[in-house]
């Protein structure tokens, strides 16, 4: 306990430095902004801002990027409640009852519920991160290549089972990501692979180009094709506080949502999305008035918003302790670590305690900032929502192109954004979710490295993965998860959940 307190003291000392406070504020403000504006999202935003972070210290860069991510979870609820258009996928279920509350003149109470539930959940989940990460890192530091290979396989299999739509398509996206990760020179032999004679591909495909193309440009294409009306029905939001009865009604849902989100956020793939839908299902089943759900039940806002914000914080656990991202945003933050010359994983906590504990402490500070920002600035967000999307996308595309070009000062990276933007749009039109593609791409290099290293140590014997108890158990868990997810009853419920998401 004393070690935890001393580490947190170090973290707050780091996070409260003037430069880190400023960039934490910038991060959560940008995160709220991209959460409020549908069609941008934290993935593309972080990808576009990566070049800016080159001039920052590692802790400052990662504090800002982290703030963008969990700030977007807050901002996504604003559009979900006011215009029935979630800014973030994890806020989709919030729109069900949040928008109905707004239509009945209770937008202020819905927004206050989302902000307070998010603050409580984010604070508790950050405490769990601080308590759980060091023990997990001490275990992970003993992992060898067979264990890491098995762990990455489990992560990819879980991401397939949690992906939207067809599991077969999700598997195809993972495989495509793994194939793209092999482009470039072989790390062991130096032999070029799939470079098509292009010297620019010898170092591999720029993951920022893939992220911006598949998530940013492709999403812009989709929004321009089917730009839904974004008329804000609520021009003035009042009563930004809750009555005693409303506090009583949201208390248990917030607690349950926090617990669910804290657990499910660790899962690879879409843990934060799954957490919000699972929380909504739990609240509907446990409510004494289930008939209110879908017609403005405040519990339908409190539970999911708490769940997705708790999941946003705990999704940092596998990244900071194992060096394995839980979803595309974490994959980009993993890239930020690498660009700063830091190898993420269990050694970060011991070798760079200021970095790890500074990020943890900044999450508490950021959550306080978000509560202070979100409620007073509701009027600003309402006005922003009236800006036509066609007026926003040229600026988004321009910043994306500048950001990608400035990484290597190479126009090839901009061409790659265009190619992957078209590819991402085609995949969306075919009903494929691009998130598993980016996870496969980011984890592909690690998967190949640990596979080949384990086989070299074992003199080419593949039984090393089964003979090692930890890797054998992990591989068995991955297979069980995939089989269970494919069972007709489970698959039916899964399809029902994601059908509600799309609806």
CSV table of C-alpha atoms in Angstrom, one decimal:
chain,number,residue,atom,x,y,z
A,1,UNK,CA,0.0,0.0,0.0
A,2,UNK,CA,2.8,2.4,0.8
A,3,UNK,CA,4.5,1.6,-2.5
A,4,UNK,CA,1.2,2.4,-4.3
A,5,UNK,CA,0.9,5.8,-2.5
A,6,UNK,CA,4.5,6.7,-3.2
A,7,UNK,CA,4.1,5.8,-6.8
A,8,UNK,CA,0.9,7.8,-7.1
A,9,UNK,CA,2.7,10.7,-5.5
A,10,UNK,CA,5.4,10.5,-8.2
A,11,UNK,CA,2.7,10.3,-10.8
A,12,UNK,CA,0.8,13.4,-9.6
A,13,UNK,CA,4.1,15.3,-9.4
A,14,UNK,CA,4.8,14.4,-13.0
A,15,UNK,CA,1.2,15.1,-14.2
A,16,UNK,CA,0.9,18.4,-12.4
A,17,UNK,CA,3.9,19.9,-14.2
A,18,UNK,CA,2.7,22.9,-16.2
A,19,UNK,CA,3.4,21.5,-19.6
A,20,UNK,CA,1.7,18.2,-18.8
A,21,UNK,CA,-1.4,19.9,-17.4
A,22,UNK,CA,-1.7,22.1,-20.5
A,23,UNK,CA,-1.4,19.1,-22.9
A,24,UNK,CA,-3.7,17.0,-20.8
A,25,UNK,CA,-6.3,19.8,-21.1
A,26,UNK,CA,-5.7,20.0,-24.9
A,27,UNK,CA,-6.1,16.2,-25.2
A,28,UNK,CA,-9.4,16.0,-23.3
A,29,UNK,CA,-10.8,19.1,-25.1
A,30,UNK,CA,-9.9,17.6,-28.5
A,31,UNK,CA,-11.3,14.3,-27.4
A,32,UNK,CA,-14.6,15.8,-26.4
A,33,UNK,CA,-14.7,17.7,-29.7
A,34,UNK,CA,-14.1,14.6,-31.9
A,35,UNK,CA,-16.6,12.7,-29.8
A,36,UNK,CA,-19.2,15.4,-30.4
A,37,UNK,CA,-18.6,15.6,-34.1
A,38,UNK,CA,-19.8,12.3,-35.7
A,39,UNK,CA,-17.6,10.9,-38.4
A,40,UNK,CA,-14.2,11.9,-37.1
A,41,UNK,CA,-13.5,9.7,-34.0
A,42,UNK,CA,-10.4,9.3,-31.8
A,43,UNK,CA,-8.6,6.8,-34.0
A,44,UNK,CA,-8.2,9.1,-37.0
A,45,UNK,CA,-7.6,12.1,-34.7
A,46,UNK,CA,-4.8,10.4,-32.8
A,47,UNK,CA,-3.3,9.2,-36.1
A,48,UNK,CA,-3.3,12.7,-37.5
A,49,UNK,CA,-1.7,14.2,-34.3
A,50,UNK,CA,1.1,11.6,-33.9
A,51,UNK,CA,3.6,13.8,-35.9
A,52,UNK,CA,3.0,16.7,-33.5
A,53,UNK,CA,4.1,14.6,-30.6
A,54,UNK,CA,7.6,14.1,-32.0
A,55,UNK,CA,8.7,17.3,-30.3
A,56,UNK,CA,7.1,16.4,-26.9
A,57,UNK,CA,8.6,14.4,-24.1
A,58,UNK,CA,7.2,10.8,-24.1
A,59,UNK,CA,5.1,11.4,-21.0
A,60,UNK,CA,3.6,14.6,-22.4
A,61,UNK,CA,2.8,13.0,-25.7
A,62,UNK,CA,1.1,10.0,-24.2
A,63,UNK,CA,-0.8,12.1,-21.7
A,64,UNK,CA,-2.3,14.1,-24.5
A,65,UNK,CA,-3.1,11.1,-26.7
A,66,UNK,CA,-4.7,9.3,-23.8
A,67,UNK,CA,-6.8,12.3,-23.0
A,68,UNK,CA,-8.1,12.4,-26.6
A,69,UNK,CA,-9.3,8.8,-26.2
A,70,UNK,CA,-11.1,8.9,-23.0
A,71,UNK,CA,-12.3,12.4,-23.7
A,72,UNK,CA,-14.0,11.1,-26.9
A,73,UNK,CA,-16.0,8.7,-24.7
A,74,UNK,CA,-17.5,11.7,-22.9
A,75,UNK,CA,-18.1,13.7,-26.1
A,76,UNK,CA,-19.8,10.8,-27.9
A,77,UNK,CA,-22.7,10.9,-25.4
A,78,UNK,CA,-23.5,14.5,-26.2
A,79,UNK,CA,-24.6,13.8,-29.8
A,80,UNK,CA,-26.2,10.6,-28.8
A,81,UNK,CA,-28.5,12.5,-26.4
A,82,UNK,CA,-29.1,15.6,-28.4
A,83,UNK,CA,-29.5,14.4,-31.9
A,84,UNK,CA,-29.7,10.6,-31.7
A,85,UNK,CA,-26.4,10.2,-33.5
A,86,UNK,CA,-23.6,8.7,-31.4
A,87,UNK,CA,-20.2,10.4,-31.9
A,88,UNK,CA,-18.6,7.1,-30.7
A,89,UNK,CA,-19.7,3.5,-31.3
A,90,UNK,CA,-19.7,2.9,-27.5
A,91,UNK,CA,-22.3,5.7,-27.1
A,92,UNK,CA,-24.8,4.1,-29.5
A,93,UNK,CA,-26.9,2.5,-26.7
A,94,UNK,CA,-26.9,5.8,-24.8
A,95,UNK,CA,-28.9,7.3,-27.7
A,96,UNK,CA,-31.8,4.8,-27.0
A,97,UNK,CA,-33.0,6.5,-23.8
A,98,UNK,CA,-30.9,9.6,-23.8
A,99,UNK,CA,-32.5,11.0,-26.9
A,100,UNK,CA,-36.0,10.2,-25.6
A,101,UNK,CA,-35.1,12.1,-22.4
A,102,UNK,CA,-34.0,15.1,-24.5
A,103,UNK,CA,-37.3,15.0,-26.5
A,104,UNK,CA,-39.2,15.1,-23.3
A,105,UNK,CA,-37.3,18.2,-22.1
A,106,UNK,CA,-34.9,16.3,-19.9
A,107,UNK,CA,-31.7,16.8,-21.9
A,108,UNK,CA,-30.0,18.5,-19.0
A,109,UNK,CA,-30.6,15.6,-16.7
A,110,UNK,CA,-29.4,13.1,-19.3
A,111,UNK,CA,-26.2,15.0,-19.9
A,112,UNK,CA,-25.6,15.4,-16.2
A,113,UNK,CA,-26.1,11.7,-15.7
A,114,UNK,CA,-23.7,10.8,-18.5
A,115,UNK,CA,-21.0,13.2,-17.1
A,116,UNK,CA,-21.3,12.1,-13.5
A,117,UNK,CA,-21.5,8.4,-14.3
A,118,UNK,CA,-18.5,8.8,-16.6
A,119,UNK,CA,-16.5,10.6,-13.9
A,120,UNK,CA,-17.2,8.1,-11.2
A,121,UNK,CA,-16.5,5.1,-13.5
A,122,UNK,CA,-13.3,6.7,-14.9
A,123,UNK,CA,-12.0,7.4,-11.5
A,124,UNK,CA,-12.6,3.9,-10.1
A,125,UNK,CA,-11.2,2.2,-13.2
A,126,UNK,CA,-8.1,4.3,-13.0
A,127,UNK,CA,-7.6,3.2,-9.4
A,128,UNK,CA,-8.0,-0.4,-10.6
A,129,UNK,CA,-5.4,0.3,-13.3
A,130,UNK,CA,-3.0,1.6,-10.7
A,131,UNK,CA,-3.5,-1.4,-8.5
A,132,UNK,CA,-3.6,-4.2,-11.1
A,133,UNK,CA,-0.9,-3.1,-13.5
A,134,UNK,CA,2.2,-3.6,-11.3
A,135,UNK,CA,1.4,-7.3,-10.3
A,136,UNK,CA,0.5,-8.1,-13.9
A,137,UNK,CA,3.7,-6.6,-15.1
A,138,UNK,CA,5.7,-8.6,-12.6
A,139,UNK,CA,4.1,-11.8,-14.0
A,140,UNK,CA,4.4,-10.8,-17.6
A,141,UNK,CA,8.1,-10.0,-17.2
A,142,UNK,CA,8.6,-13.8,-16.9
A,143,UNK,CA,6.9,-14.5,-20.2
A,144,UNK,CA,9.0,-15.9,-23.0
A,145,UNK,CA,8.3,-16.0,-26.8
A,146,UNK,CA,5.9,-19.0,-26.6
A,147,UNK,CA,3.8,-17.3,-24.0
A,148,UNK,CA,3.7,-14.0,-25.9
A,149,UNK,CA,2.8,-15.8,-29.1
A,150,UNK,CA,-0.1,-17.6,-27.4
A,151,UNK,CA,-1.2,-14.3,-25.7
A,152,UNK,CA,-1.3,-12.5,-29.0
A,153,UNK,CA,-3.2,-15.3,-30.7
A,154,UNK,CA,-5.8,-15.2,-27.8
A,155,UNK,CA,-6.1,-11.4,-28.3
A,156,UNK,CA,-6.8,-11.8,-32.0
A,157,UNK,CA,-9.3,-14.6,-31.5
A,158,UNK,CA,-11.2,-12.6,-28.9
A,159,UNK,CA,-11.2,-9.6,-31.2
A,160,UNK,CA,-12.8,-11.8,-33.9
A,161,UNK,CA,-15.5,-13.0,-31.6
A,162,UNK,CA,-16.3,-9.4,-30.5
A,163,UNK,CA,-16.3,-7.8,-33.9
A,164,UNK,CA,-19.5,-6.5,-35.5
A,165,UNK,CA,-21.3,-8.7,-38.0
A,166,UNK,CA,-19.9,-11.9,-39.6
A,167,UNK,CA,-17.2,-13.7,-37.7
A,168,UNK,CA,-15.9,-15.0,-41.0
A,169,UNK,CA,-15.4,-11.5,-42.3
A,170,UNK,CA,-13.7,-10.5,-39.1
A,171,UNK,CA,-11.3,-13.4,-39.5
A,172,UNK,CA,-10.7,-12.2,-43.0
A,173,UNK,CA,-9.8,-8.7,-41.8
A,174,UNK,CA,-7.4,-10.1,-39.2
A,175,UNK,CA,-5.7,-12.2,-41.9
A,176,UNK,CA,-5.5,-9.2,-44.2
A,177,UNK,CA,-3.9,-7.2,-41.4
A,178,UNK,CA,-1.4,-9.9,-40.8
A,179,UNK,CA,-0.5,-10.1,-44.5
A,180,UNK,CA,0.0,-6.3,-44.6
A,181,UNK,CA,2.3,-6.5,-41.6
A,182,UNK,CA,4.6,-8.8,-43.5
A,183,UNK,CA,5.3,-6.2,-46.2
A,184,UNK,CA,8.9,-5.0,-46.1
A,185,UNK,CA,12.3,-6.6,-45.4
A,186,UNK,CA,12.4,-9.8,-43.4
A,187,UNK,CA,13.8,-9.0,-40.0
A,188,UNK,CA,16.0,-12.1,-40.0
A,189,UNK,CA,17.2,-12.4,-43.6
A,190,UNK,CA,16.7,-8.9,-45.0
A,191,UNK,CA,14.8,-10.4,-48.0
A,192,UNK,CA,12.1,-8.0,-49.4
A,193,UNK,CA,8.6,-9.3,-49.1
A,194,UNK,CA,5.6,-8.0,-51.1
A,195,UNK,CA,7.3,-4.7,-51.8
A,196,UNK,CA,6.2,-4.6,-55.5
A,197,UNK,CA,9.6,-3.1,-56.3
A,198,UNK,CA,8.8,0.0,-54.3
A,199,UNK,CA,11.7,1.2,-52.2
A,200,UNK,CA,9.3,3.0,-49.9
A,201,UNK,CA,7.8,-0.3,-48.9
A,202,UNK,CA,11.2,-1.8,-47.8
A,203,UNK,CA,10.6,-0.4,-44.3
A,204,UNK,CA,7.0,-1.7,-44.2
A,205,UNK,CA,3.7,0.1,-44.6
A,206,UNK,CA,3.3,3.2,-42.4
A,207,UNK,CA,0.7,2.3,-39.8
A,208,UNK,CA,-0.4,5.9,-39.6
A,209,UNK,CA,-1.3,5.8,-43.3
A,210,UNK,CA,-3.4,2.7,-42.7
A,211,UNK,CA,-5.1,4.2,-39.7
A,212,UNK,CA,-6.0,7.5,-41.3
A,213,UNK,CA,-7.0,5.9,-44.5
A,214,UNK,CA,-9.1,3.0,-43.2
A,215,UNK,CA,-10.7,5.0,-40.3
A,216,UNK,CA,-10.5,8.6,-41.3
A,217,UNK,CA,-10.9,8.9,-45.1
A,218,UNK,CA,-13.2,5.8,-45.4
A,219,UNK,CA,-15.5,7.2,-42.7
A,220,UNK,CA,-15.6,10.5,-44.5
A,221,UNK,CA,-16.7,8.7,-47.7
A,222,UNK,CA,-19.4,6.9,-45.8
A,223,UNK,CA,-20.7,10.0,-44.1
A,224,UNK,CA,-20.8,12.0,-47.4
A,225,UNK,CA,-22.7,9.1,-49.1
A,226,UNK,CA,-25.3,9.0,-46.4
A,227,UNK,CA,-25.2,12.3,-44.5
A,228,UNK,CA,-28.0,12.0,-42.0
A,229,UNK,CA,-29.8,15.0,-40.8
A,230,UNK,CA,-28.1,16.5,-37.7
A,231,UNK,CA,-30.7,19.0,-36.7
A,232,UNK,CA,-30.5,19.7,-33.0
A,233,UNK,CA,-33.9,19.6,-31.5
A,234,UNK,CA,-32.8,21.0,-28.2
A,235,UNK,CA,-31.5,24.6,-28.7
A,236,UNK,CA,-31.1,25.4,-25.0
A,237,UNK,CA,-30.2,22.9,-22.4
A,238,UNK,CA,-31.3,23.6,-18.8
A,239,UNK,CA,-31.5,21.9,-15.4
A,240,UNK,CA,-27.9,20.5,-15.6
A,241,UNK,CA,-28.2,18.7,-12.3
A,242,UNK,CA,-30.2,15.9,-10.8
A,243,UNK,CA,-32.8,15.7,-8.1
A,244,UNK,CA,-32.4,13.5,-5.1
A,245,UNK,CA,-34.7,10.9,-6.6
A,246,UNK,CA,-32.7,10.8,-9.8
A,247,UNK,CA,-29.5,10.4,-7.9
A,248,UNK,CA,-31.1,7.4,-6.1
A,249,UNK,CA,-32.1,5.9,-9.4
A,250,UNK,CA,-28.7,6.2,-11.1
A,251,UNK,CA,-26.6,5.0,-8.1
A,252,UNK,CA,-26.9,1.2,-8.6
A,253,UNK,CA,-26.7,1.4,-12.5
A,254,UNK,CA,-23.5,3.5,-12.2
A,255,UNK,CA,-21.9,1.0,-9.8
A,256,UNK,CA,-22.9,-2.0,-12.0
A,257,UNK,CA,-21.8,-0.3,-15.2
A,258,UNK,CA,-18.4,0.6,-13.6
A,259,UNK,CA,-17.9,-3.0,-12.6
A,260,UNK,CA,-18.8,-4.4,-16.0
A,261,UNK,CA,-16.8,-1.9,-17.9
A,262,UNK,CA,-13.7,-2.4,-15.8
A,263,UNK,CA,-13.7,-6.1,-16.6
A,264,UNK,CA,-14.8,-6.1,-20.2
A,265,UNK,CA,-12.5,-3.2,-21.1
A,266,UNK,CA,-9.5,-5.5,-20.9
A,267,UNK,CA,-10.8,-7.7,-23.7
A,268,UNK,CA,-9.2,-7.2,-27.1
A,269,UNK,CA,-11.4,-6.0,-29.9
A,270,UNK,CA,-14.5,-4.0,-28.9
A,271,UNK,CA,-14.5,-4.4,-25.1
A,272,UNK,CA,-15.7,-0.8,-24.5
A,273,UNK,CA,-18.6,-1.3,-27.0
A,274,UNK,CA,-19.5,-4.7,-25.5
A,275,UNK,CA,-19.5,-3.1,-22.0
A,276,UNK,CA,-22.1,-0.5,-22.9
A,277,UNK,CA,-24.5,-2.9,-24.5
A,278,UNK,CA,-24.0,-5.5,-21.7
A,279,UNK,CA,-24.7,-2.8,-19.1
A,280,UNK,CA,-27.9,-1.8,-20.9
A,281,UNK,CA,-29.1,-5.4,-21.0
A,282,UNK,CA,-28.3,-5.8,-17.3
A,283,UNK,CA,-30.2,-2.6,-16.3
A,284,UNK,CA,-33.2,-3.6,-18.4
A,285,UNK,CA,-33.4,-7.0,-16.8
A,286,UNK,CA,-32.9,-5.8,-13.3
A,287,UNK,CA,-35.2,-2.8,-13.5
A,288,UNK,CA,-38.5,-2.8,-11.7
A,289,UNK,CA,-39.9,-0.8,-14.6
A,290,UNK,CA,-38.4,-2.4,-17.8
A,291,UNK,CA,-41.3,-0.8,-19.8
A,292,UNK,CA,-39.6,2.6,-19.4
A,293,UNK,CA,-36.5,1.5,-21.3
A,294,UNK,CA,-36.5,2.9,-24.8
A,295,UNK,CA,-38.8,5.7,-23.7
A,296,UNK,CA,-36.4,7.8,-21.6
A,297,UNK,CA,-35.2,5.6,-18.6
A,298,UNK,CA,-32.4,7.4,-16.8
A,299,UNK,CA,-30.9,4.1,-15.9
A,300,UNK,CA,-30.5,3.4,-19.6
A,301,UNK,CA,-28.1,6.4,-19.7
A,302,UNK,CA,-26.3,5.9,-16.4
A,303,UNK,CA,-25.3,2.3,-16.8
A,304,UNK,CA,-23.9,2.3,-20.4
A,305,UNK,CA,-22.1,5.6,-20.0
A,306,UNK,CA,-20.4,4.4,-16.8
A,307,UNK,CA,-19.5,1.1,-18.5
A,308,UNK,CA,-17.9,2.5,-21.6
A,309,UNK,CA,-15.8,5.1,-19.6
A,310,UNK,CA,-14.6,2.4,-17.2
A,311,UNK,CA,-13.7,0.2,-20.1
A,312,UNK,CA,-11.8,3.1,-21.7
A,313,UNK,CA,-9.5,3.3,-18.7
A,314,UNK,CA,-8.9,-0.4,-18.1
A,315,UNK,CA,-8.1,-1.0,-21.8
A,316,UNK,CA,-4.8,0.6,-20.9
A,317,UNK,CA,-3.9,-2.4,-18.7
A,318,UNK,CA,-2.9,-4.9,-21.5
A,319,UNK,CA,-1.0,-2.1,-23.3
A,320,UNK,CA,1.0,-0.9,-20.3
A,321,UNK,CA,1.6,-4.3,-18.8
A,322,UNK,CA,2.0,-6.6,-21.8
A,323,UNK,CA,2.6,-4.2,-24.7
A,324,UNK,CA,-0.5,-5.6,-26.5
A,325,UNK,CA,-3.2,-3.2,-27.6
A,326,UNK,CA,-6.8,-4.0,-26.8
A,327,UNK,CA,-8.3,-2.1,-29.8
A,328,UNK,CA,-7.2,0.2,-32.7
A,329,UNK,CA,-6.8,3.4,-30.5
A,330,UNK,CA,-4.5,1.4,-28.2
A,331,UNK,CA,-2.7,0.2,-31.3
A,332,UNK,CA,-2.0,3.8,-32.2
A,333,UNK,CA,-0.9,4.7,-28.7
A,334,UNK,CA,1.4,1.6,-28.9
A,335,UNK,CA,2.8,3.2,-32.1
A,336,UNK,CA,3.3,6.5,-30.1
A,337,UNK,CA,5.4,4.5,-27.6
A,338,UNK,CA,7.5,3.1,-30.4
A,339,UNK,CA,7.9,6.4,-32.2
A,340,UNK,CA,9.2,7.8,-28.9
A,341,UNK,CA,11.8,5.1,-28.7
A,342,UNK,CA,10.0,3.2,-25.9
A,343,UNK,CA,9.3,-0.5,-26.0
A,344,UNK,CA,5.9,-0.9,-24.2
A,345,UNK,CA,5.5,-3.8,-21.9
A,346,UNK,CA,6.2,-5.0,-18.3
A,347,UNK,CA,9.6,-3.2,-18.1
A,348,UNK,CA,8.1,0.2,-18.6
A,349,UNK,CA,6.8,0.4,-15.0
A,350,UNK,CA,10.2,-0.4,-13.5
A,351,UNK,CA,12.4,1.3,-16.0
A,352,UNK,CA,10.3,4.5,-16.6
A,353,UNK,CA,8.1,4.9,-13.5
A,354,UNK,CA,7.6,8.7,-14.2
A,355,UNK,CA,6.0,7.7,-17.5
A,356,UNK,CA,3.7,5.0,-16.3
A,357,UNK,CA,2.5,6.7,-13.1
A,358,UNK,CA,2.3,10.1,-14.8
A,359,UNK,CA,-0.1,8.7,-17.3
A,360,UNK,CA,-2.2,7.0,-14.5
A,361,UNK,CA,-2.3,10.3,-12.5
A,362,UNK,CA,-3.2,12.3,-15.6
A,363,UNK,CA,-6.3,10.2,-16.0
A,364,UNK,CA,-7.7,11.4,-12.7
A,365,UNK,CA,-6.9,15.0,-13.6
A,366,UNK,CA,-8.4,14.5,-17.1
A,367,UNK,CA,-11.6,13.1,-15.7
A,368,UNK,CA,-12.0,16.2,-13.4
A,369,UNK,CA,-11.3,18.4,-16.4
A,370,UNK,CA,-14.0,16.6,-18.5
A,371,UNK,CA,-16.7,17.2,-15.9
A,372,UNK,CA,-15.8,20.8,-15.7
A,373,UNK,CA,-15.6,21.1,-19.5
A,374,UNK,CA,-18.6,19.1,-20.6
A,375,UNK,CA,-21.5,20.7,-18.7
A,376,UNK,CA,-20.7,24.4,-19.0
A,377,UNK,CA,-19.8,24.1,-22.7
A,378,UNK,CA,-23.0,22.3,-23.7
A,379,UNK,CA,-24.1,25.5,-25.5
A,380,UNK,CA,-20.9,25.4,-27.6
A,381,UNK,CA,-21.3,21.8,-28.5
A,382,UNK,CA,-24.9,22.4,-29.6
A,383,UNK,CA,-23.8,25.2,-31.9
A,384,UNK,CA,-21.0,23.0,-33.4
A,385,UNK,CA,-23.5,20.3,-34.2
A,386,UNK,CA,-25.3,22.7,-36.5
A,387,UNK,CA,-22.2,22.9,-38.8
A,388,UNK,CA,-22.8,20.9,-42.0
A,389,UNK,CA,-20.5,17.9,-42.3
A,390,UNK,CA,-19.7,18.8,-45.9
A,391,UNK,CA,-18.1,22.0,-44.5
A,392,UNK,CA,-15.9,20.0,-42.0
A,393,UNK,CA,-14.5,17.2,-44.2
A,394,UNK,CA,-12.1,19.3,-46.4
A,395,UNK,CA,-10.3,20.5,-43.2
A,396,UNK,CA,-10.2,17.0,-41.8
A,397,UNK,CA,-8.7,15.6,-45.0
A,398,UNK,CA,-6.2,18.4,-45.2
A,399,UNK,CA,-4.9,17.9,-41.7
A,400,UNK,CA,-4.8,14.1,-42.3
A,401,UNK,CA,-2.6,14.6,-45.4
A,402,UNK,CA,-0.3,17.1,-43.7
A,403,UNK,CA,0.0,14.8,-40.6
A,404,UNK,CA,0.9,11.7,-42.7
A,405,UNK,CA,3.3,13.6,-44.9
A,406,UNK,CA,5.2,15.2,-42.0
A,407,UNK,CA,6.1,11.9,-40.5
A,408,UNK,CA,8.7,11.0,-43.1
A,409,UNK,CA,8.3,14.0,-45.5
A,410,UNK,CA,7.4,11.4,-48.1
A,411,UNK,CA,4.5,11.9,-50.5
A,412,UNK,CA,4.2,8.1,-50.8
A,413,UNK,CA,2.6,8.1,-47.3
A,414,UNK,CA,-0.1,10.4,-48.6
A,415,UNK,CA,-0.8,8.2,-51.6
A,416,UNK,CA,-1.0,5.3,-49.2
A,417,UNK,CA,-3.7,7.1,-47.2
A,418,UNK,CA,-5.8,7.5,-50.4
A,419,UNK,CA,-5.3,3.8,-51.3
A,420,UNK,CA,-6.3,2.6,-47.8
A,421,UNK,CA,-9.2,5.1,-47.7
A,422,UNK,CA,-10.7,3.6,-50.8
A,423,UNK,CA,-9.9,0.1,-49.5
A,424,UNK,CA,-11.5,0.9,-46.1
A,425,UNK,CA,-14.6,2.4,-47.8
A,426,UNK,CA,-14.9,-0.8,-50.0
A,427,UNK,CA,-14.6,-3.0,-46.9
A,428,UNK,CA,-17.4,-1.0,-45.1
A,429,UNK,CA,-19.6,-1.3,-48.2
A,430,UNK,CA,-19.0,-5.1,-48.1
A,431,UNK,CA,-20.1,-5.3,-44.4
A,432,UNK,CA,-16.5,-5.8,-43.1
A,433,UNK,CA,-15.4,-4.0,-39.9
A,434,UNK,CA,-11.9,-2.4,-40.4
A,435,UNK,CA,-11.0,-2.5,-36.7
A,436,UNK,CA,-9.7,-6.1,-36.8
A,437,UNK,CA,-7.5,-5.2,-39.8
A,438,UNK,CA,-5.6,-2.6,-37.8
A,439,UNK,CA,-5.2,-4.9,-34.8
A,440,UNK,CA,-3.9,-7.6,-37.1
A,441,UNK,CA,-1.5,-5.2,-38.7
A,442,UNK,CA,-0.1,-3.9,-35.4
A,443,UNK,CA,0.1,-7.3,-33.8
A,444,UNK,CA,1.4,-9.0,-36.9
A,445,UNK,CA,5.0,-8.0,-36.4
A,446,UNK,CA,5.0,-9.1,-32.8
A,447,UNK,CA,3.2,-12.4,-33.7
A,448,UNK,CA,5.8,-13.2,-36.3
A,449,UNK,CA,8.8,-12.2,-34.1
A,450,UNK,CA,7.7,-14.4,-31.2
A,451,UNK,CA,6.7,-17.3,-33.4
A,452,UNK,CA,10.1,-17.4,-35.1
A,453,UNK,CA,12.0,-16.8,-32.0
A,454,UNK,CA,10.2,-19.6,-30.1
A,455,UNK,CA,10.8,-22.0,-33.1
A,456,UNK,CA,14.5,-21.0,-33.3
A,457,UNK,CA,15.0,-21.7,-29.5
A,458,UNK,CA,13.1,-25.0,-29.9
A,459,UNK,CA,15.1,-26.0,-33.0
A,460,UNK,CA,12.0,-25.8,-35.2
A,461,UNK,CA,9.8,-28.0,-33.0
A,462,UNK,CA,6.2,-26.5,-33.0
A,463,UNK,CA,5.3,-28.6,-29.9
A,464,UNK,CA,7.0,-25.9,-27.8
A,465,UNK,CA,3.7,-24.0,-27.7
A,466,UNK,CA,1.9,-27.0,-26.3
A,467,UNK,CA,4.6,-28.3,-24.0
A,468,UNK,CA,4.9,-24.9,-22.3
A,469,UNK,CA,2.0,-24.9,-19.7
A,470,UNK,CA,1.2,-21.2,-19.9
A,471,UNK,CA,1.1,-21.0,-23.7
A,472,UNK,CA,-0.9,-24.3,-23.9
A,473,UNK,CA,-3.5,-22.9,-21.5
A,474,UNK,CA,-3.7,-19.6,-23.4
A,475,UNK,CA,-4.1,-21.3,-26.8
A,476,UNK,CA,-6.8,-23.6,-25.3
A,477,UNK,CA,-8.7,-20.5,-23.9
A,478,UNK,CA,-8.5,-18.8,-27.3
A,479,UNK,CA,-10.0,-21.9,-29.1
A,480,UNK,CA,-12.8,-22.2,-26.5
A,481,UNK,CA,-13.7,-18.5,-26.8
A,482,UNK,CA,-13.9,-18.9,-30.6
A,483,UNK,CA,-16.0,-22.1,-30.4
A,484,UNK,CA,-18.4,-20.6,-27.8
A,485,UNK,CA,-18.8,-17.4,-29.9
A,486,UNK,CA,-19.7,-19.6,-32.9
A,487,UNK,CA,-22.4,-21.6,-31.1
A,488,UNK,CA,-25.8,-20.8,-32.6
A,489,UNK,CA,-27.4,-19.5,-29.4
A,490,UNK,CA,-24.4,-17.2,-28.6
A,491,UNK,CA,-24.1,-16.1,-32.2
A,492,UNK,CA,-27.8,-15.2,-32.3
A,493,UNK,CA,-27.5,-13.0,-29.2
A,494,UNK,CA,-24.3,-11.4,-30.5
A,495,UNK,CA,-26.0,-10.6,-33.9
A,496,UNK,CA,-29.0,-9.2,-32.0
A,497,UNK,CA,-26.8,-6.8,-30.0
A,498,UNK,CA,-24.9,-5.5,-33.0
A,499,UNK,CA,-28.2,-5.2,-35.0
A,500,UNK,CA,-29.3,-2.8,-32.2
A,501,UNK,CA,-26.0,-1.0,-32.5
A,502,UNK,CA,-26.6,-0.4,-36.3
A,503,UNK,CA,-30.2,0.5,-35.7
